[in-house]
XYZ file of C-alpha atoms in Angstrom:
592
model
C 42.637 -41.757 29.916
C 42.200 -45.577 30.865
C 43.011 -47.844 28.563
C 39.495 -49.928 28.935
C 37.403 -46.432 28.592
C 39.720 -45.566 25.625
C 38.810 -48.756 23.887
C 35.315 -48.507 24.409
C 35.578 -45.124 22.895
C 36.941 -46.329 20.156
C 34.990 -49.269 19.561
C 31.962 -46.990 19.711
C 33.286 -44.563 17.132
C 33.749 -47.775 14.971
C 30.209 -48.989 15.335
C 28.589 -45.464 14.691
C 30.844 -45.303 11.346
C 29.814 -48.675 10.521
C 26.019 -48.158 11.064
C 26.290 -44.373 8.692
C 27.904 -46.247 6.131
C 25.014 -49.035 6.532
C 22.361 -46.148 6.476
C 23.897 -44.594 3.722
C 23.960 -47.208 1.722
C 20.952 -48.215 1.980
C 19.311 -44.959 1.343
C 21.396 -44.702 -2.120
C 20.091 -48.193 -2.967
C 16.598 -46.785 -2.200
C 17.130 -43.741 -4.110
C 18.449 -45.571 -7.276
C 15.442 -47.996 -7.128
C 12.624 -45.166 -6.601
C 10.346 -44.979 -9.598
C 11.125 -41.666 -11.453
C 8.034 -40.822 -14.005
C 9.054 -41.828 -17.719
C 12.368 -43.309 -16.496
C 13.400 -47.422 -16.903
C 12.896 -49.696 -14.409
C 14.860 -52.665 -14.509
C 12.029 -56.048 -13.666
C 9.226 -53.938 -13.548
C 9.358 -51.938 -16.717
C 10.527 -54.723 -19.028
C 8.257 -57.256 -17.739
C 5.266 -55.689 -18.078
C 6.305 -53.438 -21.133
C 3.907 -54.485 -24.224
C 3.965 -54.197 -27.610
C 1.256 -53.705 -29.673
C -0.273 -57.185 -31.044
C 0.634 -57.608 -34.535
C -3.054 -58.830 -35.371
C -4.220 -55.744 -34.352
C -5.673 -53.559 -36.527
C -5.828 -49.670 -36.242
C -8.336 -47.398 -35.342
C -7.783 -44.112 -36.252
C -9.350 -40.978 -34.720
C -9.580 -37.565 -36.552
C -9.404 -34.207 -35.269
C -12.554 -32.662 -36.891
C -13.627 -29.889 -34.388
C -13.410 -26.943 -36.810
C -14.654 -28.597 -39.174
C -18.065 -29.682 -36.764
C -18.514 -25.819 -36.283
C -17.212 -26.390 -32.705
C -15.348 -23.842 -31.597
C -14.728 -23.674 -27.610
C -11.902 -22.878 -24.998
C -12.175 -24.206 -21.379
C -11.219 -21.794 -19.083
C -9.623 -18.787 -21.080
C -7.805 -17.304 -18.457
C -4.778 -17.424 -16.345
C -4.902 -19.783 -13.323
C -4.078 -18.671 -9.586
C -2.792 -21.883 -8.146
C -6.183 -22.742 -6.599
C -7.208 -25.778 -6.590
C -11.259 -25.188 -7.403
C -9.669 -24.054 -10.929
C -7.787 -26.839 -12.025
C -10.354 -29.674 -11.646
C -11.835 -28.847 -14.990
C -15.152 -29.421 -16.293
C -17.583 -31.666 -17.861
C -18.917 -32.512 -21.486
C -22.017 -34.386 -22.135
C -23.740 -35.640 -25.263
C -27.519 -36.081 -24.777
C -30.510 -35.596 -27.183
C -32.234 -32.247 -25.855
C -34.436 -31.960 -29.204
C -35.700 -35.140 -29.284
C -34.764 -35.294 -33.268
C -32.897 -39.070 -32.178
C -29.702 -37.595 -33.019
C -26.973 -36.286 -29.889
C -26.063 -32.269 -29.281
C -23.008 -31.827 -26.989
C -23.121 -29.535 -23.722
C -19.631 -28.196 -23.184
C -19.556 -26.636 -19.586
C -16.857 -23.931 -18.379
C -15.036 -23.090 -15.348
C -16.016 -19.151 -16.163
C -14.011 -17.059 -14.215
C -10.713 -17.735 -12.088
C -11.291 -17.119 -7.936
C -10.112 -13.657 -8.130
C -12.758 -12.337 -10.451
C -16.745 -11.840 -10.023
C -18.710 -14.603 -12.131
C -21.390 -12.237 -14.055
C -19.154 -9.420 -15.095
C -18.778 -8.512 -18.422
C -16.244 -10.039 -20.598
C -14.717 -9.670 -24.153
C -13.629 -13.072 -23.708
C -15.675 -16.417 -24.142
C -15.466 -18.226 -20.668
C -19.384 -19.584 -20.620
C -20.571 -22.875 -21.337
C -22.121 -24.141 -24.554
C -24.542 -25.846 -26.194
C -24.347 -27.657 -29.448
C -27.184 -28.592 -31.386
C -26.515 -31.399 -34.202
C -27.085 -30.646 -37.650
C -27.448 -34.246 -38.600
C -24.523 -33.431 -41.145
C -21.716 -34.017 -39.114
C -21.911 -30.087 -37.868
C -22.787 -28.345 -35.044
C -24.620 -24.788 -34.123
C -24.065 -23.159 -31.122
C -27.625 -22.866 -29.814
C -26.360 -21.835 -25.948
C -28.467 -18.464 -25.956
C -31.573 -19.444 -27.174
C -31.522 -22.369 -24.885
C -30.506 -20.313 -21.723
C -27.872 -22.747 -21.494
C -25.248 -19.685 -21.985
C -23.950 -20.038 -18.547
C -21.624 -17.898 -16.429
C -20.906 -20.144 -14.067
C -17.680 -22.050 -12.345
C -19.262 -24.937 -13.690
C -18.089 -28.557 -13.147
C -19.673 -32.000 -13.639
C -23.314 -32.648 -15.817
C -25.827 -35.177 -15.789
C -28.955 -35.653 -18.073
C -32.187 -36.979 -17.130
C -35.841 -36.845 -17.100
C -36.625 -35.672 -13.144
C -40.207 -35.053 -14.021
C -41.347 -37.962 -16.318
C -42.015 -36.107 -19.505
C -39.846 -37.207 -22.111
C -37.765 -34.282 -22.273
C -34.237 -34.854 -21.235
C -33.001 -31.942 -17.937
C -29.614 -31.265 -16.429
C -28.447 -31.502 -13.361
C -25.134 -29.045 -13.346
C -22.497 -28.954 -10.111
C -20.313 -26.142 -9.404
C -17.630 -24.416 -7.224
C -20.918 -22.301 -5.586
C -24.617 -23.376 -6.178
C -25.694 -26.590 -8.418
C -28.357 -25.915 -10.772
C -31.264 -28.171 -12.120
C -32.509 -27.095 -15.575
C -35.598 -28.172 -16.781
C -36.090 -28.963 -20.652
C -39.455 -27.418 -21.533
C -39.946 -29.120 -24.963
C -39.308 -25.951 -27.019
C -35.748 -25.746 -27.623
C -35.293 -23.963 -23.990
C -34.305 -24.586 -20.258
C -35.445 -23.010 -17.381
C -33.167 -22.750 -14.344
C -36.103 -24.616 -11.404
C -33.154 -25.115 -8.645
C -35.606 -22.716 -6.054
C -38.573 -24.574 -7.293
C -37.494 -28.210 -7.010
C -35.380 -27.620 -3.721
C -32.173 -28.411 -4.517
C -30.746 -25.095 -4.642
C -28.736 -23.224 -1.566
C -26.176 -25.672 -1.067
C -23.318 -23.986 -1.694
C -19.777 -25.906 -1.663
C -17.223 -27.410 -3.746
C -19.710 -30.016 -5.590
C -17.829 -32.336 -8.599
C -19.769 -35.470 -10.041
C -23.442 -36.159 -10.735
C -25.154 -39.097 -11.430
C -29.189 -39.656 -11.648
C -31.135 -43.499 -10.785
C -34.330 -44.641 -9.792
C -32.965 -46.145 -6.457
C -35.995 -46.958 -4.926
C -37.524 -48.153 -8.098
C -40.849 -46.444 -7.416
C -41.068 -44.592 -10.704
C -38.845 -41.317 -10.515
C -35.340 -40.682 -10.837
C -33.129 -39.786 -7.823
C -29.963 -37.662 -7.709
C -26.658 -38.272 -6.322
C -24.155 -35.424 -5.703
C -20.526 -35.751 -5.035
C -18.986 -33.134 -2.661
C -14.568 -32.819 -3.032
C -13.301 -30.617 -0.309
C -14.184 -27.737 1.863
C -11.714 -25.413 -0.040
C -10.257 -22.163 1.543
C -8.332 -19.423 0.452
C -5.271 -19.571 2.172
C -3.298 -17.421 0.488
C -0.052 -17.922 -1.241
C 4.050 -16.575 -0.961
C 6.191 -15.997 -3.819
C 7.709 -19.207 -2.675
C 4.522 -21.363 -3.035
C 3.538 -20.081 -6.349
C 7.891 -21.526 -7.267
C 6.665 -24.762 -6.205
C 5.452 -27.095 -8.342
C 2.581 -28.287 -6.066
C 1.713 -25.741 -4.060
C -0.486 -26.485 -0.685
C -3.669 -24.738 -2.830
C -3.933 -27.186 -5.087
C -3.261 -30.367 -2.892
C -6.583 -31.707 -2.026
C -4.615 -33.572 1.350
C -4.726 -29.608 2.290
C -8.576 -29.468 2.979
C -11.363 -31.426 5.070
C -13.280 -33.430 2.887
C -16.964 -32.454 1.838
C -19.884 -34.554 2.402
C -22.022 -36.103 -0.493
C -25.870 -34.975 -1.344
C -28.471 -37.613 -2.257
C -31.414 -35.737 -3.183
C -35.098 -38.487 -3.158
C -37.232 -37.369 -5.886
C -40.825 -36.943 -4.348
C -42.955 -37.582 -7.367
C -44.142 -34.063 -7.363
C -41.133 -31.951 -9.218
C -39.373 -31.176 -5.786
C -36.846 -32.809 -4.116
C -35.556 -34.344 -0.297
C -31.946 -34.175 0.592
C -31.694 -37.844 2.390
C -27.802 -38.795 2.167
C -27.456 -39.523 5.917
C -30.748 -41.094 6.233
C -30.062 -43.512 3.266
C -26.347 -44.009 4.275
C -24.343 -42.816 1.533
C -23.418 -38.958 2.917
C -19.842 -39.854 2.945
C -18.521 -37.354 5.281
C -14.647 -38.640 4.865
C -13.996 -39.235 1.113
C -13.428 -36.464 -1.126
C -15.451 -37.567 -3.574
C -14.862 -36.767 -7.600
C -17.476 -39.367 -9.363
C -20.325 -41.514 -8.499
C -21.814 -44.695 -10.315
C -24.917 -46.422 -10.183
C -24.535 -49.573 -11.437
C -26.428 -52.889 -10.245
C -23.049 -54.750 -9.333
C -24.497 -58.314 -7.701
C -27.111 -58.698 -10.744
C -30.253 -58.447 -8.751
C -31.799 -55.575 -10.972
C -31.754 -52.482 -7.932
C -28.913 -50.120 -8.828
C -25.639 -50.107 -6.256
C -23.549 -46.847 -6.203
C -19.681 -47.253 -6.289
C -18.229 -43.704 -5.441
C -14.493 -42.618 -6.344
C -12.730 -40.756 -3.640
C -9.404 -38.535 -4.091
C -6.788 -39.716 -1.038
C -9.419 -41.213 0.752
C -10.565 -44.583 0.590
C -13.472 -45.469 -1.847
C -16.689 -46.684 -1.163
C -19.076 -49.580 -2.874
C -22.510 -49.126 -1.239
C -25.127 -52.237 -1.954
C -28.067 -51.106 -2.122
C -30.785 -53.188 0.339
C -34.147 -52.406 -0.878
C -35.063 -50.984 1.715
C -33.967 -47.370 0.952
C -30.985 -47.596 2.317
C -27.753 -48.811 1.805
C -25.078 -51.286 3.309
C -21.152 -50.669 2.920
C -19.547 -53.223 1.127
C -15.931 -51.163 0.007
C -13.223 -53.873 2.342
C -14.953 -57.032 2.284
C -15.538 -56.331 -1.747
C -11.502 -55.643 -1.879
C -12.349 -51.948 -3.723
C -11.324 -49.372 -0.825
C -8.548 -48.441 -2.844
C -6.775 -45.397 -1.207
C -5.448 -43.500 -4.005
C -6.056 -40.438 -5.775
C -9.020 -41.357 -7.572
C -10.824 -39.256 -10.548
C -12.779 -41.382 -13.309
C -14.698 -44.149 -13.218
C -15.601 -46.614 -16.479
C -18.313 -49.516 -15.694
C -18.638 -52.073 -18.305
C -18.335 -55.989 -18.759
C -14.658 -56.244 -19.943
C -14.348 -59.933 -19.812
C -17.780 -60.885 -20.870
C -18.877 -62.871 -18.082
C -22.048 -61.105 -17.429
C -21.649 -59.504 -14.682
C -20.373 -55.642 -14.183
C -16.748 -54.648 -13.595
C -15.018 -51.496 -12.569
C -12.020 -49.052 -13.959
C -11.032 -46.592 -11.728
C -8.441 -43.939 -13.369
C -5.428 -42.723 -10.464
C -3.095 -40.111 -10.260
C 0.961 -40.234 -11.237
C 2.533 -43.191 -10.111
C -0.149 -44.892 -8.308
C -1.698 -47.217 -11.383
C -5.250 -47.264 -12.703
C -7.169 -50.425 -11.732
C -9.447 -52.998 -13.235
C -11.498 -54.741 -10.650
C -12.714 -57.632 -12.272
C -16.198 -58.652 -10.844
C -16.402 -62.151 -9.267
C -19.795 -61.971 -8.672
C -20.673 -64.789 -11.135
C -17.950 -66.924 -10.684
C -18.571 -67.490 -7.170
C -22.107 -67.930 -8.059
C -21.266 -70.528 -9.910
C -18.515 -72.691 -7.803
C -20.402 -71.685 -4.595
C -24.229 -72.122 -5.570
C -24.737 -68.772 -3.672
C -23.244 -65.342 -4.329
C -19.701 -63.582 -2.693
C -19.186 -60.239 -3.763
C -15.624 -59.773 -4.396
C -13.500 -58.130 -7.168
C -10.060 -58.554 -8.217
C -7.223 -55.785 -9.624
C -6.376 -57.228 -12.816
C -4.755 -54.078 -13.775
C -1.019 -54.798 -13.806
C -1.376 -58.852 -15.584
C -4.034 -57.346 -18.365
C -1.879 -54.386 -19.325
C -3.436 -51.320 -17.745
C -1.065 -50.934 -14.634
C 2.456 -50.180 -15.880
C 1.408 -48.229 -18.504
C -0.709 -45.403 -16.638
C 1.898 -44.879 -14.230
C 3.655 -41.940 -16.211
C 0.271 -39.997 -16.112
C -2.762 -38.347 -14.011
C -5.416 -39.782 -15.485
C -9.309 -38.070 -15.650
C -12.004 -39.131 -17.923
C -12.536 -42.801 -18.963
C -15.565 -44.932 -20.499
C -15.480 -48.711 -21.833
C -16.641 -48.469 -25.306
C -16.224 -50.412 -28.339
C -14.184 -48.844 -30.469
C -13.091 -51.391 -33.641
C -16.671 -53.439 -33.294
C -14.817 -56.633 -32.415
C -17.941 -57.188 -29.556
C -15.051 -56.660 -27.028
C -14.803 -53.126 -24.578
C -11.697 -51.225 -25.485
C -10.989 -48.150 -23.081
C -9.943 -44.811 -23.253
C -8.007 -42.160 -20.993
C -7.463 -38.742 -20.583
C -4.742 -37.701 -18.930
C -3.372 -34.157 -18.033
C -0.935 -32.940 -15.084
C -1.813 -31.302 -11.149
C 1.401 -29.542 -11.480
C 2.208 -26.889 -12.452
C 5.501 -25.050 -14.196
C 7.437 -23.492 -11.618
C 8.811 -20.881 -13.577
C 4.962 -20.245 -15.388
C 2.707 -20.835 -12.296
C -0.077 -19.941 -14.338
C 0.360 -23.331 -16.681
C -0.112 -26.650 -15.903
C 1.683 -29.405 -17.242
C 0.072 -31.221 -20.281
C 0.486 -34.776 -21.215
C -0.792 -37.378 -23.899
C -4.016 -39.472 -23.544
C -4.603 -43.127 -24.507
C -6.549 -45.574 -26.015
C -6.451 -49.174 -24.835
C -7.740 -52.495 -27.051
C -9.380 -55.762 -25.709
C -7.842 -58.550 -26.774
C -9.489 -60.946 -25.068
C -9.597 -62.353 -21.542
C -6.312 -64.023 -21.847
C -4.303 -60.946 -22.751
C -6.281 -58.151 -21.731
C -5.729 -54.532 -22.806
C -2.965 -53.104 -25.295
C -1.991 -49.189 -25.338
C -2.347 -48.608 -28.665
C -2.207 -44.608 -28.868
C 0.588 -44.196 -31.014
C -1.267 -45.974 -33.519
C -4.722 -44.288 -32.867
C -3.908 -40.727 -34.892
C -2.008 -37.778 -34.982
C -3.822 -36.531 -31.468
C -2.794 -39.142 -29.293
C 0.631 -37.983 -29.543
C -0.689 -34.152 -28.844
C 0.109 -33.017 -25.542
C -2.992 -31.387 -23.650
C -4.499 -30.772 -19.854
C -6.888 -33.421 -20.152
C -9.949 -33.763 -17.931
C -13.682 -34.501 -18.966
C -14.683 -36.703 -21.565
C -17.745 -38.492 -23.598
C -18.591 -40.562 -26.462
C -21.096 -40.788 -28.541
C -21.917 -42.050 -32.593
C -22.710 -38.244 -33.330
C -22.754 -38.776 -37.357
C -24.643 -42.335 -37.216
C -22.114 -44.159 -38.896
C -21.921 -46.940 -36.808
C -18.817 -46.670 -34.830
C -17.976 -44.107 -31.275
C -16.496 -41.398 -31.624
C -15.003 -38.972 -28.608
C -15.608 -35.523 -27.273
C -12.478 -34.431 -25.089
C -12.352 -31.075 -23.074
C -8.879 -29.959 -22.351
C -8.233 -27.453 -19.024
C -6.967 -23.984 -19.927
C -7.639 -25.440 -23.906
C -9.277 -26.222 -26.695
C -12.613 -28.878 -26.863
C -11.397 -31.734 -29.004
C -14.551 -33.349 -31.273
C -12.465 -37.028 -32.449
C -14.333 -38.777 -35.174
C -13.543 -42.557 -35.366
C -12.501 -43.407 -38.822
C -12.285 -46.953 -38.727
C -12.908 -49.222 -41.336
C -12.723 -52.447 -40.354
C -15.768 -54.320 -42.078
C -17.181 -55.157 -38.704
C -21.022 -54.943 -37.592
C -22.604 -53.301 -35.302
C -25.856 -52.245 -33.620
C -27.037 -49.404 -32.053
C -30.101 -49.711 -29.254
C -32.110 -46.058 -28.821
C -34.394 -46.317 -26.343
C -37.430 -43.660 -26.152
C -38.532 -42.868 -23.014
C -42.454 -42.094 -22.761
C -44.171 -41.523 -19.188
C -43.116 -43.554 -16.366
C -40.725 -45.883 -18.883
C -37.365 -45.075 -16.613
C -34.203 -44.788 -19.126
C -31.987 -44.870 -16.210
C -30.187 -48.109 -15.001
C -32.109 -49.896 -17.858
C -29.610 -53.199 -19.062
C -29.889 -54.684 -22.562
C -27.677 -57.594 -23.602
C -27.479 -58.841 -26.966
C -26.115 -61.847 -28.076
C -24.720 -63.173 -31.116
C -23.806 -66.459 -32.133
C -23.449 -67.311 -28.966
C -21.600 -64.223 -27.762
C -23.617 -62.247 -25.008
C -22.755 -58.669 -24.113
C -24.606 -56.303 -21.278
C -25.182 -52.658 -21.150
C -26.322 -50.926 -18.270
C -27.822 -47.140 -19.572
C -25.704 -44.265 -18.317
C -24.013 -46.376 -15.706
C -20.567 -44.785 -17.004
C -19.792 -41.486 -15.120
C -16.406 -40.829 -16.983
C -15.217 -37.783 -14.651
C -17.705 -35.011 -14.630
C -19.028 -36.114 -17.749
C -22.037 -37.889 -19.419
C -22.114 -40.267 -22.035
C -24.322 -40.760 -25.058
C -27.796 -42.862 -24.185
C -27.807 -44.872 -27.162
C -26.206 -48.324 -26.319
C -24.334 -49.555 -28.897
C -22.429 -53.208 -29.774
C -19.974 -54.389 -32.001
C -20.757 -57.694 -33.520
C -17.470 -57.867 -34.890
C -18.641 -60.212 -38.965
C -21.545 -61.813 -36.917
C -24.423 -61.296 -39.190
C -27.334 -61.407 -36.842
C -28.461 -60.493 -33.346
C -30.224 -63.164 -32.277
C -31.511 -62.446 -29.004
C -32.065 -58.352 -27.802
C -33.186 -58.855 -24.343
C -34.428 -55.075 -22.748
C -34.415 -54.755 -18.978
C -36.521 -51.869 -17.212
C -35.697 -50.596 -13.734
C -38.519 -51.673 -12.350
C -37.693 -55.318 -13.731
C -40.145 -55.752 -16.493
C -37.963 -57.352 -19.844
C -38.933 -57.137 -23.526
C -37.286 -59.610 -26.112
C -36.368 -59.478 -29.508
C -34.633 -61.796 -32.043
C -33.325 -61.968 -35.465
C -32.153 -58.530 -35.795
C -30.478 -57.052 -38.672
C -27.036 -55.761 -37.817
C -25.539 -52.049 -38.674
C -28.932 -49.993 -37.976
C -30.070 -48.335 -35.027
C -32.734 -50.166 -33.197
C -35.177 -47.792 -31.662
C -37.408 -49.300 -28.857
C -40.195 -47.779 -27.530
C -40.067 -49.244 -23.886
C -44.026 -49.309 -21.941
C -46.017 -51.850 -19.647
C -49.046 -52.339 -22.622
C -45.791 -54.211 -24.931
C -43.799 -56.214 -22.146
């Protein structure tokens, strides 16, 4: 061989050597910096690590579920690695007596995809209602009510469709959604057929109602996840522990459904008219919220690996994308949403819960700040999540359910988060993985939020499948307390047991004819301190929070401005009001 082609030989073998040991290199550097769930990470982990405050001061929750009378299992059956079965289901607290004090509806997932819904059963899989004793206990009143549903139900929203002071439900489900009327009585009857909102079947999640037209009626958004297909599955997917059926990436997305109330008990279906159908995200909740202040509800809609959406509403019936320019795409995996003011600036910010590794997120609204150094308006929201302590910490979990609520009465929105696993135990395919949930204290604007679990009771360091989740002040004492439904578990009634001396006050509002509930927002202020509520604005995931606004005043000893803000923009004022009591307003055009 020449000795010029045997150098070059040679010199080529070198280089290749040289650029493996380069590649190799580099790809164990990348390996040993790759975030592993629950391991350390040097820079990351123990800069943003946080230790609980030492002027905190604990709020305890207590595990009193038995002793409520509650007694209720979420799916009670083994799982088949599909994914319509491991979404879970929804819990709502609503008043469907009209006695002014919350019952709970517990809805079930009844029957894994390899059984008939309908047969019968020696086993409890259908969904409940609780009627509140006023005593701090429960009776399960699902028969009587025709609530006693067998049904893969999903997601839940209250509200009064037909303007006569009875509270309905809206109910999604893998299948049919169902609208129940309240007839007055104690009873429901199932008016899907009648109303026109029946027929669509599909894989339908979250549900939120609003008067977005503001012409007197209350409207209905629908969020649609994925067009789901049985597939099938080998001995060697069910050893995985994410299996293609349960990876949402597997399926096409499903549209959205906006039904237009018509005034006259039905119903239109006008998603693509009003443009918010949605065809690409697979959507899990839905919002209405009035995000830019100007008193017509907006609709911010969480999608699962597919960007999210903020749609503006224009007035006009229709409604203008706003998701990029607004800096809230966020292409994640998506599942809860909280709205609330966290910072106090008067103006409506956003949570958004993720799954494993990906960080929740805080958008903090801008809306008023720009208002203010601009003199006109820019609608824009920042992630605050990782510098106000709700980044590093979520990142070990897949997190569901979340709400803003005020949890010590400091007059400051703590948070809370359930969290429970996708996957699944290789060896036990019929298991998911459980995992802890959290609670998270305000400190303030400068600090932000504090994980403060471990000190929040002997639950918080339970291990469960979390997924929907609600508050309410069930027993009237003054202070929130949570209802969590587990998947493949037990419902969870938590009873806040603080006792911190702080004040509080509770706003009911009673709905009578056209007197919308929906999208109403009441701020109270207090010595100078001004927060804003906007009525059942907070979709958790699948879930429906209590309609009684409440607000810790923290040792203020007055309200001294109640301000009371109507969809259709009429306000009512009140002042000097006595704290710890619940306020009930009577909201009508003869006393505005």
């Amino acid at each position: 061989m020449p000795r010029r082609k045997k150098k070059i030989i040679i010199t080529s073998l070198f280089m290749a050597s040289a650029v493996i040991v380069a590649a190799w290199s580099l790809w164990n550097e990348e390996e040993k910096s790759r975030y592993v769930p629950g391991s350390m990470v040097e820079g990351l982990t123990n800069r943003l690590n946080r230790e609980i405050p030492e002027n905190y001061k604990p709020v305890s929750f207590k595990d009193v579920t038995s002793a409520a009378g509650i007694e209720f299992t979420h799916f009670n059956s083994a799982r088949t690695s599909q994914l319509p079965e491991d979404m879970g289901s929804g819990v709502a607290w609503f008043d469907y007596n009209n006695d002014g004090w919350d019952d709970l509806l517990l809805l079930n997932f009844s029957t894994p995809l390899g059984e008939q819904t309908g047969t019968d059963s020696t086993v409890k899989r259908n969904s409940s209602l609780f009627k509140n004793n006023q005593d701090g206990t429960f009776e399960d009143v699902s028969q009587q009510a025709g609530l006693d549903l067998n049904a893969r139900a999903m997601g839940i929203a209250s509200g009064d469709y037909n303007n006569d002071g009875w509270q309905d439900l809206f109910i999604t489900a893998f299948g049919e959604n169902m609208l129940f009327r309240n007839n007055g009585d104690g009873t429901f009857s199932d008016v899907s057929k009648l109303t026109g909102i029946s027929g669509e079947k599909g894989f339908w999640a979250g549900a939120s109602w609003a008067d977005y037209d503001r012409d007197g009626d209350l409207d209905l958004y629908v969020t649609g996840y994925v067009k789901y297909i049985d597939f099938g599955l080998t001995d060697e997917d069910l050893a995985a522990e994410e299996p293609p059926s349960i990876n949402p990436s597997s399926f096409r997305p499903e549209r959205n459904l906006f039904y237009r109330n018509n005034g006259n008990g039905t119903f239109t279906e006008v998603a693509k008219e009003a443009g918010i159908v949605n065809e690409s995200g697979r959507s899990l909740s839905a919002s209405w919220v009035d995000i830019n202040n100007d008193f017509w509800p907006d609709l911010y809609v969480a999608n699962d690996v597919s960007d999210n959406i903020l749609y503006i509403n224009r007035q006009d019936g229709t409604f203008e994308d706003f998701s990029h320019s607004a800096h809230v795409a966020d292409y994640r995996g998506a599942m809860g949403i909280a709205t609330g003011d966290w910072d106090t600036d008067g103006d409506m910010d956003l949570f958004i819960t993720h799954w494993i590794a990906q960080e929740n997120a805080l958008y903090t609204n801008r809306w008023v700040d720009t208002l203010a150094s601009r003199g006109q308006g820019r609608l824009q929201f920042k992630d605050d999540s990782a510098i106000h302590g709700l980044g590093q910490s979520s990142l070990d979990f897949v997190s569901w359910a979340t709400s803003f609520a005020d949890f010590d009465l400091d007059s400051r929105p703590d948070l809370f988060v359930v969290n429970g696993s996708t996957f699944q135990y290789p060896d036990n395919p019929s298991k998911l993985k459980p995992m802890t949930d959290q609670i998270y204290w305000n400190s303030g604007n400068k600090a932000g939020y504090f994980d403060v679990s471990a000190v929040s009771g002997p639950y918080f360091k339970e291990e469960h499948v979390g997924r929907g989740a609600a508050y309410s002040d069930y027993d009237h004492d003054g202070d929130i307390d949570l209802f969590i439904l587990n998947h493949n578990g037990p419902g969870i009634l938590l009873n806040n047991e603080q006792d911190l001396g702080n004040n509080w006050l509770a706003v009911r509002l009673e709905q009578t004819g056209t007197s919308l509930l929906h999208g109403t927002r009441i701020r109270a202020v207090s010595d100078g301190i001004s927060q804003i509520r906007q009525l059942a604005s907070q979709s958790s995931y699948l879930s429906q929070n209590s309609m009684v606004s409440h607000f810790g005043l923290g040792k203020h000893q007055m309200v001294d401005t109640l301000e009371i803000i109507l969809p259709d923009g009429h306000r009512e004022i009140f002042t000097n009001i006595q704290p710890n009591q619940i306020f009930k307003v009577t909201p009508n055009a003869k006393n505005l």
